[in-house]
Coordinates of C-alpha atoms and ligand atoms in Angstrom, one line a residue:
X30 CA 26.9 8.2 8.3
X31 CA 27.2 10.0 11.6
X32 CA 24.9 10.3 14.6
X33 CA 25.3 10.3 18.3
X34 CA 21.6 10.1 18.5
X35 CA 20.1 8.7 22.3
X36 CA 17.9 5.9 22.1
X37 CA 14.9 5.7 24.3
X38 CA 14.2 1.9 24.7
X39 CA 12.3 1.0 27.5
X40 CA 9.4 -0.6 25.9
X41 CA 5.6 0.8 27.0
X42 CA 2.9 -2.2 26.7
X43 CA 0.5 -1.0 24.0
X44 CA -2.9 -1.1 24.1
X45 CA -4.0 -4.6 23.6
X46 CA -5.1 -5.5 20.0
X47 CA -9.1 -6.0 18.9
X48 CA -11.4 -5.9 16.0
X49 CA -12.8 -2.2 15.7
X50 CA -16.1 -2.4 13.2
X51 CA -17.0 0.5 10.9
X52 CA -19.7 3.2 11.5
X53 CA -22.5 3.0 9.4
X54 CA -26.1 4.5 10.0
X55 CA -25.5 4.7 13.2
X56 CA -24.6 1.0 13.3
X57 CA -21.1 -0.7 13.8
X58 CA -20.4 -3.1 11.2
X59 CA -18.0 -5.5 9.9
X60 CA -19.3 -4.7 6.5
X61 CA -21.3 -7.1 4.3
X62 CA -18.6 -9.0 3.2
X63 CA -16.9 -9.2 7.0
X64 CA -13.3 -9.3 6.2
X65 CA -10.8 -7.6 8.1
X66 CA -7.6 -6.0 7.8
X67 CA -5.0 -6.0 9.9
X68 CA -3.1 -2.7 11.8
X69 CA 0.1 -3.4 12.8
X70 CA 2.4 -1.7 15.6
X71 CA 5.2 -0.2 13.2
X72 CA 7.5 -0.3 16.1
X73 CA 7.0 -3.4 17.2
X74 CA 5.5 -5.4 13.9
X75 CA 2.7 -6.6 16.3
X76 CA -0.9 -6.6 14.9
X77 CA -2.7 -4.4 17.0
X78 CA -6.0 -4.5 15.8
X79 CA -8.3 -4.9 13.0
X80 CA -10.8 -3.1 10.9
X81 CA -12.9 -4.1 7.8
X82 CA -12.3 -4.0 4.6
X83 CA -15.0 -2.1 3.0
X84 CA -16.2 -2.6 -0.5
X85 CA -18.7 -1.1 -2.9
X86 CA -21.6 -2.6 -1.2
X87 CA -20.7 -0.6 2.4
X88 CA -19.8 2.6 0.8
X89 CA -23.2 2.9 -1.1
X90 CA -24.8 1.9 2.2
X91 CA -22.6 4.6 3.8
X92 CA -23.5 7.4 1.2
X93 CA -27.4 6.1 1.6
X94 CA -27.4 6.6 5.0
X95 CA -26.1 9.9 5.4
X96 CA -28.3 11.2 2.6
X97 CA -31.8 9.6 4.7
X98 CA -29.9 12.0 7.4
X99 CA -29.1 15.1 5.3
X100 CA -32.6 16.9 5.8
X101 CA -33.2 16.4 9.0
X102 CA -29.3 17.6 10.0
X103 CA -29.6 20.8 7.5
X104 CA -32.5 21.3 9.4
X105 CA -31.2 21.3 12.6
X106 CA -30.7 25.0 14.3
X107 CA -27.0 25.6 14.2
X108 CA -26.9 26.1 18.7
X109 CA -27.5 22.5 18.3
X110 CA -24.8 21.6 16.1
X111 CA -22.5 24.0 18.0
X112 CA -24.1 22.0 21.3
X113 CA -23.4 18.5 19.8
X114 CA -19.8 19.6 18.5
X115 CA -18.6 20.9 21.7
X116 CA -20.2 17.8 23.7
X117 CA -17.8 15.4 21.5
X118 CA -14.7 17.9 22.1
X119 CA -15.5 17.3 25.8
X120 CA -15.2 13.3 25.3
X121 CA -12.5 13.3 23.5
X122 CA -10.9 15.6 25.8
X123 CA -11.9 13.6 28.5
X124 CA -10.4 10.7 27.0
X125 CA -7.2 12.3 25.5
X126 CA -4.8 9.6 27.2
X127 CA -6.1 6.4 25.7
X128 CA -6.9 8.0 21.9
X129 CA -3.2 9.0 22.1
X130 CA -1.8 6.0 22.9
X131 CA -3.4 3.8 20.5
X132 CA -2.3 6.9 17.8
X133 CA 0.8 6.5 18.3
X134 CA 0.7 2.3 18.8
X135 CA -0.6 2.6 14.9
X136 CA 0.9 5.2 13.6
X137 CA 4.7 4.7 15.6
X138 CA 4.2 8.7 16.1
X139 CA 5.8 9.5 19.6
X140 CA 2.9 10.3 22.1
X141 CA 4.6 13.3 23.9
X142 CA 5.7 15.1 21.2
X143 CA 3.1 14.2 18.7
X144 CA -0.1 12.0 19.6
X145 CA -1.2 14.0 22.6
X146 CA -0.6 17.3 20.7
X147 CA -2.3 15.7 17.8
X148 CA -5.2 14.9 20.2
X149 CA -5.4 18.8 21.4
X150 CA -5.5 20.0 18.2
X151 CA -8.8 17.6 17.2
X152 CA -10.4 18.9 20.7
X153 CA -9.6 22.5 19.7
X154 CA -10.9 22.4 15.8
X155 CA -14.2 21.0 17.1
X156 CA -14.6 23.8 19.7
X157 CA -13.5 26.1 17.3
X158 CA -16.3 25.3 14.4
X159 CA -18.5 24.7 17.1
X160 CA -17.8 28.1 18.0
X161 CA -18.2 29.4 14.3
X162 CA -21.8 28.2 13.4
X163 CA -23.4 31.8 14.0
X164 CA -21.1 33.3 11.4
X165 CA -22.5 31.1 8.3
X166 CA -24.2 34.5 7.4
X167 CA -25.1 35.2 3.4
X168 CA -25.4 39.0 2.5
X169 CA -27.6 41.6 1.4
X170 CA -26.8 43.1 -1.9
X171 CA -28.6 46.6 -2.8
X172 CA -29.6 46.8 -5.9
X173 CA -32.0 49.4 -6.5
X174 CA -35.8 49.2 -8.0
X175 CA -37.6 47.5 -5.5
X176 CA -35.5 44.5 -5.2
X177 CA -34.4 42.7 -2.0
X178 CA -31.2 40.4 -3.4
X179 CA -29.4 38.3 -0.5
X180 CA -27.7 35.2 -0.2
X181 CA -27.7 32.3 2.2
X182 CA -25.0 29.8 2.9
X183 CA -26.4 26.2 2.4
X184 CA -24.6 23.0 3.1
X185 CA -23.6 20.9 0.0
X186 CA -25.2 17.4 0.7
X187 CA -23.2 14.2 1.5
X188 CA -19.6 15.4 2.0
X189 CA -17.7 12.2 1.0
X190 CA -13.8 12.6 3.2
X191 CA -10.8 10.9 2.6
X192 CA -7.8 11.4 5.0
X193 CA -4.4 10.0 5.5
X194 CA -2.6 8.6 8.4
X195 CA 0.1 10.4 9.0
X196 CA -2.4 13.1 11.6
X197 CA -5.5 11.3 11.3
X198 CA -7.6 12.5 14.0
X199 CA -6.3 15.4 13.4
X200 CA -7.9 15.6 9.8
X201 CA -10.4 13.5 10.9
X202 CA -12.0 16.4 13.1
X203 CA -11.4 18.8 11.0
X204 CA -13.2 17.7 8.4
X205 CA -15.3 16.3 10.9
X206 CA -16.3 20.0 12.4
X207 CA -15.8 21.9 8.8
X208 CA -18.7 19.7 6.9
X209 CA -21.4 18.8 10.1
X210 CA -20.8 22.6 11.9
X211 CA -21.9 23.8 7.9
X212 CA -25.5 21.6 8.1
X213 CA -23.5 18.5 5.5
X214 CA -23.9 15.1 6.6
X215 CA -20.4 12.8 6.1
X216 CA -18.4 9.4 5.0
X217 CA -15.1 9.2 6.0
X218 CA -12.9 6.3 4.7
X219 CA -10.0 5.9 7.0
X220 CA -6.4 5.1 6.3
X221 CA -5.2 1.6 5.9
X222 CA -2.2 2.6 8.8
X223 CA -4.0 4.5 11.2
X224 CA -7.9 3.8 11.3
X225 CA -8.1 2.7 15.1
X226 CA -7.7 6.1 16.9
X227 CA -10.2 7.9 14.1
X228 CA -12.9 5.0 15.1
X229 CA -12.4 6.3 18.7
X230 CA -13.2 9.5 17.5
X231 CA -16.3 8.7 15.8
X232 CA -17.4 6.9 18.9
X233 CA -17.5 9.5 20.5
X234 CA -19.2 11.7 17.9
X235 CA -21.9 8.7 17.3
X236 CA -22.4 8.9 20.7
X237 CA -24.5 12.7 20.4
X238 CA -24.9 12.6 16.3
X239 CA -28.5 11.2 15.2
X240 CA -27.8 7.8 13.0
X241 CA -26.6 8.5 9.5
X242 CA -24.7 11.7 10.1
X243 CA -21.4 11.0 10.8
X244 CA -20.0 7.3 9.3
X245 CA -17.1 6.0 8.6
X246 CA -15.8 3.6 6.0
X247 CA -12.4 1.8 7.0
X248 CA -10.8 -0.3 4.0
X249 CA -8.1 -0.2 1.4
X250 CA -7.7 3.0 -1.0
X251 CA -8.2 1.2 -4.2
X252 CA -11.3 -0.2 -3.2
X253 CA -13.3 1.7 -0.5
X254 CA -11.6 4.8 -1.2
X255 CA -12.2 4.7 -4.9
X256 CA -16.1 3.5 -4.6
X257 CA -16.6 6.8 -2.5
X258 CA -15.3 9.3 -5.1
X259 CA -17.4 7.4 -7.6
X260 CA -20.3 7.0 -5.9
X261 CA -23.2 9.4 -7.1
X262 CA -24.8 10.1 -3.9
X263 CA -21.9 12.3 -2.6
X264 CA -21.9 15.7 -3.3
X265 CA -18.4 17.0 -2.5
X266 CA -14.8 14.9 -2.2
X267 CA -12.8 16.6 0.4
X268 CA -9.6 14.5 -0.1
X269 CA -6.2 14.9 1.9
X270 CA -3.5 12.5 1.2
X271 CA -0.6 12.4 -2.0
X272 CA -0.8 14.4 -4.7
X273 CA -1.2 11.2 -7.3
X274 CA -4.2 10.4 -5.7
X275 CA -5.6 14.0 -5.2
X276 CA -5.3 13.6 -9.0
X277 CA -7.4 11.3 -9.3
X278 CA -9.7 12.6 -7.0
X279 CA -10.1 15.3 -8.7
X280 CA -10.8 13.7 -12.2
X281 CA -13.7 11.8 -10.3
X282 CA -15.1 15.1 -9.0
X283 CA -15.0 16.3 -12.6
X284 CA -16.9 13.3 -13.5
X285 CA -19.7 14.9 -12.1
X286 CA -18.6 18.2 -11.7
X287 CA -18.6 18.2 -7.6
X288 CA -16.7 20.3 -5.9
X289 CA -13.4 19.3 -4.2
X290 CA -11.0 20.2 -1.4
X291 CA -7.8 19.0 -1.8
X292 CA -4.8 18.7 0.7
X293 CA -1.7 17.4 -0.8
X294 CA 1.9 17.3 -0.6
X295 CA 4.8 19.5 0.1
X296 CA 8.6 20.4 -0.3
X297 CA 8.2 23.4 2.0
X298 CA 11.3 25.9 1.9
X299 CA 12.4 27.2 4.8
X300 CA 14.9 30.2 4.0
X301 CA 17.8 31.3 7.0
X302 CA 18.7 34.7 6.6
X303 CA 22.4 35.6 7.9
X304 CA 21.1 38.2 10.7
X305 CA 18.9 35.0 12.6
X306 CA 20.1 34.5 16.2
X307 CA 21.5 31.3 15.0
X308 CA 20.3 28.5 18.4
X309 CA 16.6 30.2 18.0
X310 CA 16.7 29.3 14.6
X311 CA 18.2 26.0 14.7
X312 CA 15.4 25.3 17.1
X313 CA 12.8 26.3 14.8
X314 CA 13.9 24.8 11.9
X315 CA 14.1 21.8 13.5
X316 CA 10.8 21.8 15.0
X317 CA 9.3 22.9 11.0
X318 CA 11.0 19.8 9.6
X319 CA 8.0 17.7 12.1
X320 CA 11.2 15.1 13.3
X321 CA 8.7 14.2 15.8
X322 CA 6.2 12.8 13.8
X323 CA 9.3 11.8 11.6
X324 CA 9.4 14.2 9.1
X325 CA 6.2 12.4 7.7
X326 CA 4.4 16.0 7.2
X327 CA 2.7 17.6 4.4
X328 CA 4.1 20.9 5.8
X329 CA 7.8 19.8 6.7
X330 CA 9.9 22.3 6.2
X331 CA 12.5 19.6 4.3
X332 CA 14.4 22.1 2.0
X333 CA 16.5 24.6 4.2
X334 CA 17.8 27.2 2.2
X335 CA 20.4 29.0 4.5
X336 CA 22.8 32.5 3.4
X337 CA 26.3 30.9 2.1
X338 CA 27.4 33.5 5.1
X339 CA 26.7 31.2 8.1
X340 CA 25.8 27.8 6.2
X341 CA 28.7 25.7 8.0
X342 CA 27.7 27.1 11.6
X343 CA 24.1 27.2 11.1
X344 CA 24.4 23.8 10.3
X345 CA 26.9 22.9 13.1
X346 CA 23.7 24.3 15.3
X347 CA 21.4 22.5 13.6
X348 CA 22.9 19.2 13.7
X349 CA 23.6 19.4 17.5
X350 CA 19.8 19.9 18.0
X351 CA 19.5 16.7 15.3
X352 CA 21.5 15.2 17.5
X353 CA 19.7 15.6 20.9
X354 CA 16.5 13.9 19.4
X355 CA 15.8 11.0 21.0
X356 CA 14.5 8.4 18.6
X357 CA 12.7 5.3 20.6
X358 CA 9.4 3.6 21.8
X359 CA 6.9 6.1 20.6
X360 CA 5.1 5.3 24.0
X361 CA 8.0 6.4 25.9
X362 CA 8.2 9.7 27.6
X363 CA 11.3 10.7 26.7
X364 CA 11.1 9.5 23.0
X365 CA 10.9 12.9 20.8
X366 CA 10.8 10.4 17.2
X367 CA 9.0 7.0 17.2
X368 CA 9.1 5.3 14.2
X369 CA 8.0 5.4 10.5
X370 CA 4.7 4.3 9.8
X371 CA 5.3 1.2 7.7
X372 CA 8.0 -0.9 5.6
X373 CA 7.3 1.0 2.0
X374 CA 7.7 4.1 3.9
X375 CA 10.5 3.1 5.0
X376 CA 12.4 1.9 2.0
X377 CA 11.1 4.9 0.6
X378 CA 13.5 7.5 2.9
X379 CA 16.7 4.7 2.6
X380 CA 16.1 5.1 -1.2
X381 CA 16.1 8.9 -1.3
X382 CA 18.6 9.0 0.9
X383 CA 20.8 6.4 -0.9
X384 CA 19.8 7.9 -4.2
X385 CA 21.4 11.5 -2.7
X386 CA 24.1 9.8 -1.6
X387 CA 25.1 8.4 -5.0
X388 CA 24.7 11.5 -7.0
X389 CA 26.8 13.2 -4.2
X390 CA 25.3 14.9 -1.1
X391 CA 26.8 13.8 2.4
X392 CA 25.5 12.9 5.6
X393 CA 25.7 15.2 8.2
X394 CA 24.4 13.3 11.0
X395 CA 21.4 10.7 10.8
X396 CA 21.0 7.7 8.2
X397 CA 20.1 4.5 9.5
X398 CA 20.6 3.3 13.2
X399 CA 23.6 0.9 13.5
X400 CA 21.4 -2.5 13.0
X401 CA 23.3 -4.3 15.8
X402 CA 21.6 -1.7 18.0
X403 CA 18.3 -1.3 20.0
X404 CA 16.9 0.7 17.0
X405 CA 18.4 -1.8 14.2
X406 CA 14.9 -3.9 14.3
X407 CA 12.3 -1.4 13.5
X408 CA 11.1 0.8 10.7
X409 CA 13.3 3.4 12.8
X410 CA 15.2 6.0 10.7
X411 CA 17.5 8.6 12.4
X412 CA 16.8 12.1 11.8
X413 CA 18.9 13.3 9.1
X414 CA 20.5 16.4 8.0
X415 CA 22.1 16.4 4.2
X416 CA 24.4 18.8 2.5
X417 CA 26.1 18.8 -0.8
X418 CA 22.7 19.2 -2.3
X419 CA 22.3 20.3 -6.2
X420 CA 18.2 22.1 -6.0
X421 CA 17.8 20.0 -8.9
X422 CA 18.3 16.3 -7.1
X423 CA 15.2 13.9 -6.6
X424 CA 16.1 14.9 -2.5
X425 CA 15.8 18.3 -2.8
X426 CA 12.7 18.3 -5.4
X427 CA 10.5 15.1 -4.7
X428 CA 8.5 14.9 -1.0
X429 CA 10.5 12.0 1.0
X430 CA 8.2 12.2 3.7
X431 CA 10.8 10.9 6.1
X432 CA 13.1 12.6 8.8
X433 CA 15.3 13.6 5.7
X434 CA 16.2 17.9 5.8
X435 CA 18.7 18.9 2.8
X436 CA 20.7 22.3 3.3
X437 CA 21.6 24.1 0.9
X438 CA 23.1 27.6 0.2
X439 CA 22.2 30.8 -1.1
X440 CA 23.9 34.1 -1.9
X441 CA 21.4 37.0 -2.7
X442 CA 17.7 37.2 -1.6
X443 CA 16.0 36.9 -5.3
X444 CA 18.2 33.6 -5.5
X445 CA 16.8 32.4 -2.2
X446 CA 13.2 32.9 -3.4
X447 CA 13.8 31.3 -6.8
X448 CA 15.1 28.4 -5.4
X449 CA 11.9 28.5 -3.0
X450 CA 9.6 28.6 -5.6
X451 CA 11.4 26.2 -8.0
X452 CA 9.1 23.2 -7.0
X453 CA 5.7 22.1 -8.2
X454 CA 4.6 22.3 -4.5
X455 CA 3.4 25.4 -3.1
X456 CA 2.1 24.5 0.5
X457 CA 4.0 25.6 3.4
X458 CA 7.0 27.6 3.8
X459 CA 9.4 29.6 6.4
X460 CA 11.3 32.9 6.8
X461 CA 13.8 33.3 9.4
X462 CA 15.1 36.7 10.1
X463 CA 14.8 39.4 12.1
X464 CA 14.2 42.4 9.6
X465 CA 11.0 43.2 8.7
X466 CA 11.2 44.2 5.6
X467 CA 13.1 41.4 4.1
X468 CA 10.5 38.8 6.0
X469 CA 7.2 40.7 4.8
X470 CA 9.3 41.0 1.2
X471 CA 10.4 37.6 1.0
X472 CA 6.9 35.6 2.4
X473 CA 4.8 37.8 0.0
X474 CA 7.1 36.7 -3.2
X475 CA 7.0 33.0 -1.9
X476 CA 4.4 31.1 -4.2
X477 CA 3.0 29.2 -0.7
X478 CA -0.6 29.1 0.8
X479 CA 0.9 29.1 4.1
X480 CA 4.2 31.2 5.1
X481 CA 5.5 31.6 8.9
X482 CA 8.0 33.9 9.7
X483 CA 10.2 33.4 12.5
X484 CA 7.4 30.2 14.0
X485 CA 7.9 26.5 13.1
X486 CA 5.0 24.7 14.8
X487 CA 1.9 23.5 13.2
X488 CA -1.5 25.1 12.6
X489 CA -4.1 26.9 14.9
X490 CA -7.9 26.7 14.6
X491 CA -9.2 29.9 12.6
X492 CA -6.2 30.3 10.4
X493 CA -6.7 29.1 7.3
X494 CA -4.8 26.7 5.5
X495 CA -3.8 24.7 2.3
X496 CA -1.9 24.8 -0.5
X497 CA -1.2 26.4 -3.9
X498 CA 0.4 24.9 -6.9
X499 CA 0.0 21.0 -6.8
X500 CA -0.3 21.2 -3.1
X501 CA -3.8 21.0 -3.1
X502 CA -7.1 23.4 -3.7
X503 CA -9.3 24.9 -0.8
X504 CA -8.8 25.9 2.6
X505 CA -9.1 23.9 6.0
X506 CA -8.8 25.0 9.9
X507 CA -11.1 28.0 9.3
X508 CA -14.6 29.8 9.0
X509 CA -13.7 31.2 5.5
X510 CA -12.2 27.2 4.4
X511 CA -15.8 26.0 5.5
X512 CA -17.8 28.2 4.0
X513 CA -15.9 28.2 0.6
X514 CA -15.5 24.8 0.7
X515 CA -18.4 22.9 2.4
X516 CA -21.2 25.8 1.7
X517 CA -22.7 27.3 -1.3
X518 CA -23.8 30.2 -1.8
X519 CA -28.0 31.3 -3.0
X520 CA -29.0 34.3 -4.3
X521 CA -32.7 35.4 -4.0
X522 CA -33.7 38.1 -5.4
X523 CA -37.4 39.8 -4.6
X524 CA -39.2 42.0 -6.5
X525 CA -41.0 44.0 -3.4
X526 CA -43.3 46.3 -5.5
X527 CA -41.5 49.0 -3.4
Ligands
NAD1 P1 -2.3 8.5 -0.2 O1 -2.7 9.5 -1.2 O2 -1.6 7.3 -0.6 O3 -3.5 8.0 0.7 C1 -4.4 8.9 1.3 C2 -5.8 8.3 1.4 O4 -6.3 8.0 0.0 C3 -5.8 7.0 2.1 O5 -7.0 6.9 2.9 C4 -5.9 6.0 1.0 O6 -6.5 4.8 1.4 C5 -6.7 6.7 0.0 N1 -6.5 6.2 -1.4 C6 -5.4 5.6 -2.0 N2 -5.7 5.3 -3.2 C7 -6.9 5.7 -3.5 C8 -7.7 5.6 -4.7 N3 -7.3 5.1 -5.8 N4 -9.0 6.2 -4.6 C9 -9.4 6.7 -3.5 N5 -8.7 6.8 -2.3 C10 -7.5 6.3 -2.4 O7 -1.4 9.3 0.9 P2 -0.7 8.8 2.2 O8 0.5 8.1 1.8 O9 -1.7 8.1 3.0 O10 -0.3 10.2 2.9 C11 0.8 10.9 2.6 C12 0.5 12.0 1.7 O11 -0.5 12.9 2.2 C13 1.7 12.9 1.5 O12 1.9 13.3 0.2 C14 1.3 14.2 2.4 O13 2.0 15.3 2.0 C15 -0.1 14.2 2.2 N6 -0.7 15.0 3.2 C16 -1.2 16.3 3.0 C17 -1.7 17.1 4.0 C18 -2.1 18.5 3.8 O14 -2.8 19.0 4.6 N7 -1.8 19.1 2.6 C19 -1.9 16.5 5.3 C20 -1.4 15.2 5.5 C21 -0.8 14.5 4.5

């Protein structure tokens, strides 16, 4: 292992630890059985706060109380949902600083790079479907004879929402703005990890929602997060988190035949072609792999796939921008990679890593810190760049959702795609070159519901995202992933005598 990585370790007091209680009805609750669970500071091992552990009893109160809401929200004309979206935006906004620093105390995501971005973003998707509501228009179809066909767009019901915690307010508010902009009511069950900062957020939104609209369920997966998809008051699972549970998700859904959103995992290819200004590149590739929110991404772009032409040198630049990451306090400043999120994760990454090691792939820089050090503590993994990589190895196939990039090289284009689409994932993926033709030609062959050519950072409000392949079903971030996915669509049809 190799790494001159800098350290940042001047350590930031986190925000000090209490019990945060669950949003139901309008209510905060500890839940009916009150126990609590504890969120820990992955940096630091410290508990930070607590939140309930919800069973079957809260989630059917949950699902009850946003269906007593439902009518009276559908009903609701949409410039006052647009009023009340953009009202929380301006909370949130307002307090950005705070909701960052407790995401990143929770999460060990580093708060310049990451949580305050993170925090934008949420502001911008709830401005953004608060900015949409005048567009859920239905059509009108002619058909001839006297008849007046359209359609309307009408919300689903109880939207029941289930996010993860590696960008959970993030996913919070977009699922947030996608289901309430649309005329749904919501439960949200939180992640174990990272509730705190998402129970901000809905304090805010409680504060301008009527009762019942918006709760939130905190609590463990197997319980909480399993009574939602089986309760039968909900009338859509929109589900982001691993593909083994999106499987199941989505065998509850068909249960009842609901229908379901899901936002899985990823193995996103990123493919190097030999004219790329080499530094630029570097740059962007190492901003796709998310190092700053450690590589734990659903759209990391972990598999670089670089021309056999410039492979060494590519990678000489890519390891010096490894290299200048500085991996510390995720409440420092300076710190551009806090730490992973919790112990499993992190065995995880030193058993992929290990694992490629053994069958034969070498570290280029990164591994683990040197455990005398500053960093040899925490759940801190350096960013790390692999090569000696067979495309068929658990490393390059399997999502390590770590700070773990594998390089490997390619010789012709069709080659380069192949190897791209070898993988059962299909949700990001990235082209870097500067001819036109080869980028258009290569991100229309990629089997991926998101490509970027020649741009590495994350997504914008409007454009519309998820996966194909096991990476998931729907689309999120935009009018069209709202209205396919948290509308449906009537057609009435009137005889007019005419
Ligand atoms: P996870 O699937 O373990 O957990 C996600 C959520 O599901 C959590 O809230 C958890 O409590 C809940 N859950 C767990 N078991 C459950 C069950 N039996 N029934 C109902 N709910 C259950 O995923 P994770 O480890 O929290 O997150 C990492 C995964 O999420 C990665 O695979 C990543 O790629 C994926 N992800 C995808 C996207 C995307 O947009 N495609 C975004 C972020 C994360």
């Amino acid at each position: 292992m190799s790494t001159t990585s800098t350290t940042a370790t001047r350590r930031v007091a986190p925000p000090a630890a209490a019990d945060s209680p669950m949003l139901v009805g309008g209510r905060w609750t500890p839940g009916a059985l009150d126990r609590w669970l504890d969120v820990s500071n992955p940096a630091t091992g410290e508990v930070v706060g607590r939140t309930p552990r919800a069973d079957e009893t809260d989630v059917r109160h949950a699902v009850a109380a946003a269906a007593a809401a439902f009518p009276a929200w559908r009903a609701t004309v949409p410039a006052e949902r647009a009023r009340v979206l953009g009202a929380i935006a301006d909370d949130v906004e307002a307090a950005a600083e705070p909701m960052a620093r407790l995401l990143s105390t929770e999460t060990g995501n580093a708060i310049r790079p990451q949580t305050r971005p993170e925090i934008a973003s949420a502001v911008a998707l709830l401005r953004y479907f608060a900015g949409t509501v005048g567009e859920h228009k239905g059509e009108t179809v002619p058909l001839g004879g006297g008849l007046l066909n359209y359609t309307l767009r009408e919300p689903l019901g109880v939207v029941g929402a289930i996010i993860p915690w590696n960008a959970p307010v993030q996913l919070a508010a977009v699922k947030i703005a996608m289901a309430l902009s649309t005329g749904n009511t919501m439960v949200l069950k939180t992640a174990e990890d990272a509730p705190l900062a998402v129970l901000e957020l809905s304090r805010h939104c409680a504060r301008h929602l009527p009762p019942g609209v918006l709760n939130v369920v905190t609590g463990l997966g197997e319980e909480a997060g399993a009574a939602l998809l089986r309760s039968d008051g909900i009338a859509k699972v929109s589900f982001t988190g691993s593909t083994r549970v999106g499987r199941l998700a989505m065998a509850e859904a068909a249960r009842r035949i609901l229908p379901v959103s899901l936002e899985l995992g990823g193995k996103s290819p990123a493919i190097v072609f030999p004219d790329a200004d080499e530094d630029d590149v570097a740059a962007g590739v190492v901003a796709g792999m998310r190092f700053t929110r450690n590589g734990q991404s659903c759209t990391a772009g972990s598999r670089l796939l670089v021309h056999e032409s410039i492979f060494d040198s590519f990678l000489d630049r890519v390891r010096t921008r490894v290299e200048a990451l500085v991996v510390g306090d995720p409440l420092a400043e300076a710190t551009d990679m806090g730490t992973l999120v919790n112990r499993t994760q992190f065995d995880k990454v030193v058993d992929y890593v290990e694992g490629g090691q053994r069958d034969g792939a070498e570290i280029v820089t990164g591994g683990l810190p040197d455990p005398a050090g500053p960093l040899g503590q925490g759940l801190y993994h350096l960013p790390t760049l692999m090569r000696g990589v067979d495309p068929s190895w658990r490393i390059a196939r399997e999502e390590i959702f770590g700070p773990v990039l594998v390089a490997i090289p390619w010789t012709e284009e069709q080659e380069a795609i192949e190897m791209a689409n070898d993988s059962h994932f299909g949700l990001a993926a990235y082209v870097w070159t500067h001819d036109i033709g080869k980028a258009l030609r290569t991100a229309h062959a990629l089997e991926a519901g998101w490509v970027q050519v020649n741009r590495g950072t994350g997504q914008l409000p409007g454009m519309s995202y998820g996966g194909v392949k096991q990476s998931g079903i729907g689309r999120e971030f935009s009018l069209e992933g709202a209205l396919e996915g948290f509308t449906s669509r009537k057609t009435i049809t009137v005889d007019t005598g005419v």
